[in-house]
Coordinates of N, CA and C in Angstrom, one line a residue:
M1 N -22.5 -218.9 175.8 CA -22.2 -219.9 177.0 C -21.8 -221.3 176.1
I2 N -20.3 -221.9 176.5 CA -19.4 -222.3 176.0 C -19.8 -224.1 175.7
R3 N -19.5 -224.4 174.9 CA -20.4 -225.9 174.9 C -18.8 -226.7 175.4
I4 N -19.1 -227.7 176.3 CA -18.1 -228.5 176.5 C -18.0 -229.7 175.6
P5 N -17.0 -229.7 175.3 CA -16.5 -230.8 174.0 C -16.7 -232.2 175.1
L6 N -17.3 -233.3 174.3 CA -16.7 -234.9 174.3 C -16.2 -235.3 173.6
L7 N -14.5 -236.1 174.1 CA -14.0 -236.2 172.9 C -14.1 -237.4 173.4
E8 N -13.7 -238.9 172.1 CA -14.1 -239.7 172.2 C -12.6 -240.5 171.6
T9 N -11.8 -241.2 172.7 CA -10.5 -242.6 172.4 C -11.1 -243.9 172.0
P10 N -10.6 -245.0 171.4 CA -10.7 -246.0 171.2 C -11.6 -246.8 173.1
R11 N -10.2 -246.8 174.1 CA -11.2 -246.6 175.6 C -11.9 -245.9 176.0
L12 N -12.4 -244.7 175.9 CA -12.1 -243.7 177.3 C -13.2 -242.4 176.6
R13 N -14.1 -241.8 177.2 CA -14.5 -241.2 176.8 C -14.1 -239.8 178.0
L14 N -13.9 -238.9 177.0 CA -13.9 -238.0 177.9 C -14.7 -236.3 178.1
R15 N -15.3 -236.1 178.8 CA -16.8 -235.4 179.2 C -16.6 -234.6 180.4
A16 N -17.6 -233.6 180.1 CA -17.7 -232.5 181.4 C -18.3 -233.2 182.6
Q17 N -17.7 -232.5 183.9 CA -18.2 -233.4 184.7 C -20.0 -232.6 185.4
C18 N -20.0 -234.2 186.2 CA -21.5 -233.5 187.1 C -21.7 -233.9 188.1
L19 N -22.4 -233.8 188.6 CA -21.8 -233.5 190.6 C -22.5 -234.8 191.3
D20 N -23.0 -235.9 190.0 CA -22.0 -236.9 190.3 C -20.8 -237.5 190.8
D21 N -20.2 -237.0 190.1 CA -18.7 -237.0 189.5 C -18.1 -236.7 191.9
F22 N -18.4 -236.3 191.3 CA -17.3 -235.1 192.9 C -17.3 -236.0 194.6
P23 N -18.0 -236.9 194.7 CA -17.8 -237.9 196.2 C -15.8 -238.5 196.1
V24 N -16.2 -239.2 194.4 CA -15.2 -239.6 194.3 C -14.4 -239.3 193.7
Y25 N -14.0 -237.8 193.8 CA -13.2 -237.0 193.3 C -12.5 -236.4 194.8
A26 N -13.4 -235.9 195.2 CA -12.9 -235.4 196.3 C -12.1 -236.4 197.6
A27 N -12.9 -237.5 197.3 CA -12.0 -238.4 197.8 C -10.7 -238.9 197.4
F28 N -10.2 -238.8 196.1 CA -9.1 -238.4 195.5 C -8.6 -237.5 196.5
L29 N -8.4 -235.9 196.3 CA -7.8 -235.2 196.9 C -7.7 -235.4 198.4
A30 N -8.6 -235.9 198.8 CA -8.4 -236.4 200.4 C -7.6 -237.0 200.7
S31 N -7.0 -238.3 199.9 CA -5.7 -239.1 200.0 C -4.4 -238.6 199.7
P32 N -3.2 -239.4 200.4 CA -2.6 -239.1 199.7 C -1.8 -239.1 198.6
R33 N -3.0 -239.5 197.3 CA -2.2 -239.9 195.9 C -2.4 -238.0 195.7
A34 N -3.1 -237.1 196.4 CA -3.7 -235.7 195.7 C -2.0 -234.9 195.9
R35 N -0.9 -235.8 196.8 CA 0.3 -235.2 197.6 C 1.1 -234.4 196.0
G36 N 1.2 -234.6 195.1 CA 1.9 -233.7 194.2 C 1.1 -232.7 193.6
M37 N -0.7 -232.9 194.2 CA -1.5 -231.4 193.5 C -1.3 -230.6 194.8
G38 N -0.9 -230.6 195.8 CA -1.0 -229.8 196.5 C -1.3 -230.3 198.1
G39 N -2.3 -231.7 198.0 CA -3.1 -231.9 198.8 C -2.1 -232.8 199.9
P40 N -3.1 -233.7 200.6 CA -4.5 -233.7 200.5 C -5.4 -232.6 201.4
F41 N -6.3 -232.3 200.3 CA -7.1 -231.5 200.8 C -8.8 -231.5 201.5
A42 N -9.4 -230.8 202.3 CA -10.3 -231.4 203.1 C -11.7 -231.1 201.6
E43 N -12.5 -231.4 202.1 CA -13.3 -231.4 201.1 C -14.1 -230.3 200.9
V44 N -14.4 -229.0 201.4 CA -14.0 -227.5 200.9 C -13.1 -227.4 200.1
A45 N -11.9 -227.7 200.5 CA -11.5 -226.7 198.8 C -11.1 -228.0 198.1
A46 N -11.7 -229.4 197.6 CA -12.3 -230.2 196.5 C -13.3 -229.3 195.9
W47 N -14.0 -229.1 197.3 CA -14.9 -228.7 196.1 C -14.8 -227.5 195.2
G48 N -13.9 -226.6 196.1 CA -13.4 -225.3 195.0 C -12.6 -225.7 194.4
Q49 N -12.1 -226.8 193.9 CA -11.3 -227.5 192.7 C -12.2 -227.8 191.6
F50 N -13.0 -228.7 192.1 CA -13.7 -229.1 191.4 C -14.7 -227.9 190.7
C51 N -15.2 -226.9 191.3 CA -16.0 -226.2 190.6 C -15.1 -224.9 189.9
H52 N -13.8 -225.0 189.7 CA -12.4 -224.5 189.3 C -12.5 -224.7 188.0
D53 N -12.4 -226.3 187.8 CA -12.1 -227.0 186.9 C -13.6 -226.6 186.2
L54 N -14.5 -226.2 186.2 CA -15.8 -226.5 185.5 C -15.7 -225.1 185.1
A55 N -15.5 -224.1 186.0 CA -15.6 -222.5 185.8 C -14.7 -222.4 184.6
S56 N -13.6 -223.2 184.3 CA -12.7 -222.9 183.9 C -13.2 -222.7 182.0
W57 N -13.6 -223.3 181.9 CA -14.1 -223.6 180.3 C -15.0 -222.4 180.0
H58 N -15.6 -221.5 180.7 CA -16.6 -220.7 181.0 C -15.6 -218.5 180.9
L59 N -14.4 -219.5 181.6 CA -13.7 -218.1 181.6 C -12.8 -218.1 180.9
F60 N -12.0 -219.0 180.1 CA -10.8 -220.0 179.1 C -11.2 -220.3 178.3
G61 N -12.4 -221.2 177.8 CA -12.0 -221.6 176.9 C -11.4 -223.5 176.4
H62 N -11.5 -223.6 177.9 CA -10.6 -224.8 178.5 C -10.9 -225.0 179.7
G63 N -11.0 -226.7 180.0 CA -11.1 -226.7 181.4 C -10.7 -228.1 181.8
A64 N -11.6 -228.8 182.7 CA -11.3 -230.0 182.9 C -12.1 -231.1 182.5
L65 N -12.1 -232.0 182.3 CA -13.2 -233.7 182.2 C -13.1 -234.6 182.7
M66 N -14.0 -235.1 182.6 CA -13.8 -236.6 183.1 C -13.5 -237.5 182.4
I67 N -12.9 -238.5 182.6 CA -12.4 -239.7 181.7 C -13.1 -241.0 182.0
E68 N -14.0 -241.4 181.5 CA -14.4 -242.3 181.5 C -14.6 -243.7 180.8
R69 N -14.4 -245.0 180.8 CA -14.2 -246.0 180.1 C -15.2 -246.4 179.2
R70 N -15.3 -246.6 178.0 CA -16.4 -247.1 177.5 C -17.0 -248.0 177.3
D71 N -15.8 -249.3 178.5 CA -16.5 -250.5 178.3 C -17.4 -250.7 179.4
T72 N -17.0 -250.0 180.4 CA -17.9 -250.3 181.8 C -18.7 -249.3 182.3
G73 N -18.5 -247.7 181.2 CA -19.2 -246.7 182.0 C -18.5 -245.8 183.2
E74 N -17.7 -246.6 184.0 CA -16.9 -245.9 185.1 C -16.1 -244.7 184.9
C75 N -16.1 -243.5 185.7 CA -15.2 -242.9 185.9 C -14.4 -242.9 186.3
I76 N -13.0 -242.8 185.6 CA -11.4 -243.1 186.4 C -10.5 -242.4 186.5
G77 N -11.3 -240.5 186.0 CA -9.9 -239.8 186.9 C -10.6 -238.7 186.4
Q78 N -9.4 -237.8 186.2 CA -9.7 -236.9 185.2 C -8.3 -236.3 184.4
V79 N -8.5 -235.2 183.1 CA -7.8 -234.5 182.4 C -8.2 -233.4 182.3
G80 N -7.4 -232.3 182.3 CA -7.8 -230.8 181.8 C -6.5 -229.9 181.7
I81 N -6.9 -228.9 181.3 CA -6.2 -227.5 181.5 C -6.2 -226.4 181.8
N82 N -5.7 -226.6 182.5 CA -5.4 -225.6 184.0 C -5.5 -224.0 183.2
H83 N -5.7 -223.2 184.1 CA -5.2 -222.0 183.7 C -5.7 -221.5 185.1
G84 N -5.3 -219.4 185.1 CA -5.5 -218.7 186.1 C -4.5 -218.0 186.7
P85 N -5.0 -217.3 187.7 CA -4.1 -216.6 188.3 C -2.8 -218.1 189.6
L86 N -3.1 -219.4 189.2 CA -2.4 -219.8 190.2 C -1.6 -220.5 189.2
F87 N -1.4 -220.9 187.9 CA -1.0 -221.2 186.8 C 0.0 -220.4 185.8
A88 N 0.9 -220.4 185.6 CA 1.5 -219.2 184.5 C 1.9 -219.3 183.1
E89 N 1.3 -220.9 183.0 CA 0.5 -221.0 181.6 C -0.8 -222.0 181.3
Q90 N -0.7 -222.3 180.1 CA -2.3 -223.3 180.1 C -1.5 -225.0 180.5
E91 N -1.5 -225.4 181.4 CA -1.3 -226.3 182.1 C -2.1 -227.5 181.5
L92 N -1.9 -229.0 181.1 CA -1.8 -230.0 181.0 C -1.6 -230.7 182.3
G93 N -3.5 -231.4 182.9 CA -2.8 -232.3 183.6 C -3.9 -233.2 184.0
W94 N -3.2 -234.3 184.9 CA -4.5 -235.7 184.6 C -3.7 -236.7 185.7
L95 N -5.2 -237.0 186.3 CA -5.2 -237.8 187.6 C -6.1 -239.0 187.1
L96 N -5.5 -240.4 188.1 CA -6.1 -241.3 187.9 C -6.3 -242.2 188.8
Y97 N -8.2 -242.2 189.6 CA -7.9 -242.9 190.4 C -7.5 -244.1 191.0
A98 N -7.2 -244.5 191.8 CA -6.7 -245.7 192.5 C -6.9 -247.2 191.6
G99 N -6.1 -248.0 191.0 CA -6.3 -249.1 190.1 C -6.1 -248.8 189.0
Q100 N -5.9 -247.6 188.5 CA -6.5 -247.5 187.1 C -5.2 -247.3 186.5
E101 N -3.6 -246.7 187.5 CA -2.9 -246.7 186.4 C -1.6 -247.6 185.8
G102 N -1.4 -248.0 185.2 CA -0.5 -248.7 184.2 C -1.5 -249.3 182.6
Q103 N -2.3 -248.4 182.9 CA -3.2 -249.5 181.6 C -3.0 -248.7 180.6
G104 N -2.5 -247.1 180.5 CA -2.5 -246.6 179.4 C -3.3 -245.2 179.6
F105 N -3.9 -245.0 180.0 CA -5.3 -244.3 180.2 C -5.0 -243.3 180.6
A106 N -4.0 -242.9 181.4 CA -3.4 -241.1 181.5 C -2.8 -240.7 179.9
S107 N -2.4 -241.7 179.2 CA -1.3 -241.0 178.4 C -2.9 -240.5 176.8
E108 N -4.0 -241.5 177.1 CA -4.7 -241.8 176.1 C -5.6 -240.4 176.7
A109 N -5.8 -240.5 177.4 CA -6.8 -239.1 177.8 C -5.8 -238.0 177.8
A110 N -4.4 -237.4 177.7 CA -3.9 -236.6 177.8 C -4.0 -236.1 176.4
A111 N -3.5 -237.3 175.7 CA -3.2 -236.9 174.3 C -4.0 -236.1 173.3
A112 N -6.1 -236.7 173.6 CA -6.6 -236.4 172.9 C -7.4 -234.8 173.2
L113 N -6.7 -234.8 174.7 CA -6.8 -232.8 174.8 C -6.3 -232.4 174.7
R114 N -4.6 -232.6 174.3 CA -3.6 -232.2 173.9 C -3.8 -231.8 172.7
D115 N -4.2 -232.4 171.5 CA -5.0 -232.3 170.7 C -6.0 -231.7 170.3
W116 N -7.0 -232.0 170.8 CA -8.3 -230.8 170.8 C -7.5 -229.9 171.0
A117 N -6.8 -229.0 172.1 CA -6.4 -228.1 172.0 C -5.3 -226.8 171.2
F118 N -4.9 -228.3 170.7 CA -3.8 -227.7 169.7 C -4.4 -227.6 168.1
V119 N -5.9 -228.4 168.0 CA -6.2 -228.2 166.8 C -7.6 -227.3 166.6
V120 N -8.4 -227.6 167.8 CA -9.3 -226.6 167.9 C -9.5 -225.2 169.0
R121 N -8.5 -225.2 169.5 CA -8.6 -224.1 170.4 C -6.8 -223.1 169.7
G122 N -6.3 -223.7 168.8 CA -5.3 -223.2 169.0 C -4.0 -223.1 169.4
L123 N -4.2 -223.7 170.9 CA -2.8 -223.3 171.0 C -1.6 -223.3 170.8
P124 N -0.7 -222.7 171.1 CA 0.7 -222.7 170.6 C 1.3 -224.0 171.8
T125 N 0.9 -224.4 172.6 CA 1.9 -224.8 173.6 C 0.8 -224.9 175.1
L126 N 1.2 -225.9 175.4 CA 0.9 -226.2 176.4 C 1.7 -227.0 177.6
V127 N 2.1 -226.8 178.8 CA 2.6 -227.3 179.6 C 2.0 -228.5 181.0
S128 N 3.2 -229.1 181.5 CA 2.7 -229.7 182.5 C 3.6 -229.8 184.0
Y129 N 3.5 -229.5 184.9 CA 3.7 -229.3 186.2 C 3.8 -230.8 187.0
M130 N 5.1 -231.1 187.1 CA 5.2 -232.2 188.2 C 5.9 -232.4 189.6
A131 N 6.0 -232.7 190.2 CA 7.1 -233.0 191.9 C 7.9 -234.5 190.5
A132 N 9.0 -233.6 191.1 CA 10.3 -234.5 190.6 C 10.4 -235.8 190.5
D133 N 9.5 -236.3 191.8 CA 9.8 -237.9 192.6 C 8.4 -238.6 191.5
N134 N 6.9 -237.5 191.0 CA 6.2 -238.7 190.1 C 6.8 -238.9 189.2
H135 N 7.4 -239.7 189.2 CA 8.2 -240.8 188.2 C 6.7 -241.4 187.2
A136 N 5.2 -242.0 187.4 CA 4.4 -242.1 186.0 C 3.9 -241.1 185.3
S137 N 3.7 -239.9 186.1 CA 3.5 -238.8 185.3 C 4.6 -238.5 184.5
Q138 N 5.7 -238.3 184.6 CA 6.9 -237.6 183.8 C 6.9 -238.9 183.0
A139 N 7.1 -239.8 183.0 CA 6.6 -241.0 181.7 C 5.8 -240.6 180.9
V140 N 4.0 -240.2 181.3 CA 3.1 -239.9 180.9 C 3.6 -238.7 179.7
A141 N 4.5 -237.6 180.4 CA 4.5 -236.8 179.5 C 5.6 -236.9 178.5
V142 N 6.4 -237.8 178.8 CA 7.3 -238.1 177.5 C 7.0 -238.7 176.4
R143 N 5.7 -239.7 176.8 CA 5.0 -240.4 176.0 C 4.6 -239.4 175.0
L144 N 3.5 -238.1 175.3 CA 2.8 -237.2 175.1 C 3.6 -236.2 174.1
G145 N 5.3 -236.6 174.1 CA 6.3 -235.5 173.2 C 6.5 -234.6 174.0
G146 N 6.3 -234.1 175.5 CA 6.7 -233.6 176.1 C 8.5 -233.4 176.2
V147 N 8.7 -232.1 176.4 CA 10.6 -231.9 176.6 C 10.7 -230.8 177.8
L148 N 11.4 -231.5 179.0 CA 11.9 -230.4 179.7 C 11.9 -229.1 179.4
D149 N 11.8 -228.3 180.3 CA 11.6 -226.9 180.1 C 12.4 -226.2 181.4
A150 N 13.8 -226.6 181.4 CA 14.0 -226.2 182.6 C 13.8 -224.2 183.0
Q151 N 13.5 -223.3 182.0 CA 13.6 -221.8 181.9 C 11.8 -221.9 182.1
A152 N 11.0 -222.4 182.1 CA 9.8 -222.3 181.9 C 9.7 -221.5 183.4
V153 N 8.6 -220.9 183.4 CA 8.0 -220.3 185.0 C 7.2 -221.4 185.7
R154 N 7.4 -221.2 186.8 CA 6.7 -221.8 187.9 C 6.4 -221.8 189.1
S155 N 5.2 -222.1 189.8 CA 4.5 -221.6 190.9 C 5.5 -222.4 192.4
D156 N 6.5 -223.5 191.9 CA 6.8 -224.3 193.1 C 8.4 -224.8 192.3
P157 N 9.1 -224.5 192.9 CA 10.6 -223.9 191.9 C 10.9 -225.6 192.4
D158 N 10.7 -226.3 192.5 CA 11.0 -227.7 192.9 C 10.3 -228.6 192.0
D159 N 9.2 -227.8 191.2 CA 8.7 -229.2 189.6 C 9.3 -228.7 188.6
L160 N 9.0 -229.6 188.4 CA 9.6 -230.2 186.8 C 9.0 -229.8 185.7
V161 N 8.9 -229.4 185.1 CA 7.8 -228.9 183.6 C 8.0 -229.8 182.3
F162 N 7.3 -230.2 181.7 CA 7.6 -230.8 180.6 C 6.6 -229.6 179.7
R163 N 7.1 -229.4 178.6 CA 6.2 -228.6 177.4 C 6.2 -229.1 176.1
Y164 N 4.9 -229.0 175.8 CA 4.4 -229.5 174.4 C 3.8 -228.7 173.6
R165 N 4.6 -228.5 172.2 CA 4.2 -227.6 171.2 C 4.0 -228.5 170.0
R166 N 2.3 -227.4 169.8 CA 2.0 -228.0 168.3 C 3.0 -228.1 166.9

């Protein structure tokens, strides 16, 4: 059984998900904010994604972590490395719940997981897929050192792909 890491940054704790995280996660996926992920999603589809995020740790040695504020203990989103039949490459992805944007949380969490993937897992590269109109996520990708990769394989031909190298 793989040990899911606990990663800490100055402001955040990135931890394994627990059942108590599902209601707010499902609410996010049911909202228009999930459009960039192919949503909104019904609760049953949200449950499938939630379980995928956990199963990925056991199948691939990486998966999703919940983003928790260290000062309040509040779960504010998720960061993860996605893989499997829906992703051509290991994808670094993030989501923040409403009201948490614009504070650098996505960049801080994604940088920590990216660094873990490169140093601990030895992955040579990661990508982030995003809609062309998702300017906030594009800014995060650039802050993380991502470079547009027009040649990358993608399931949605309209997605932009940012690549990070170790």
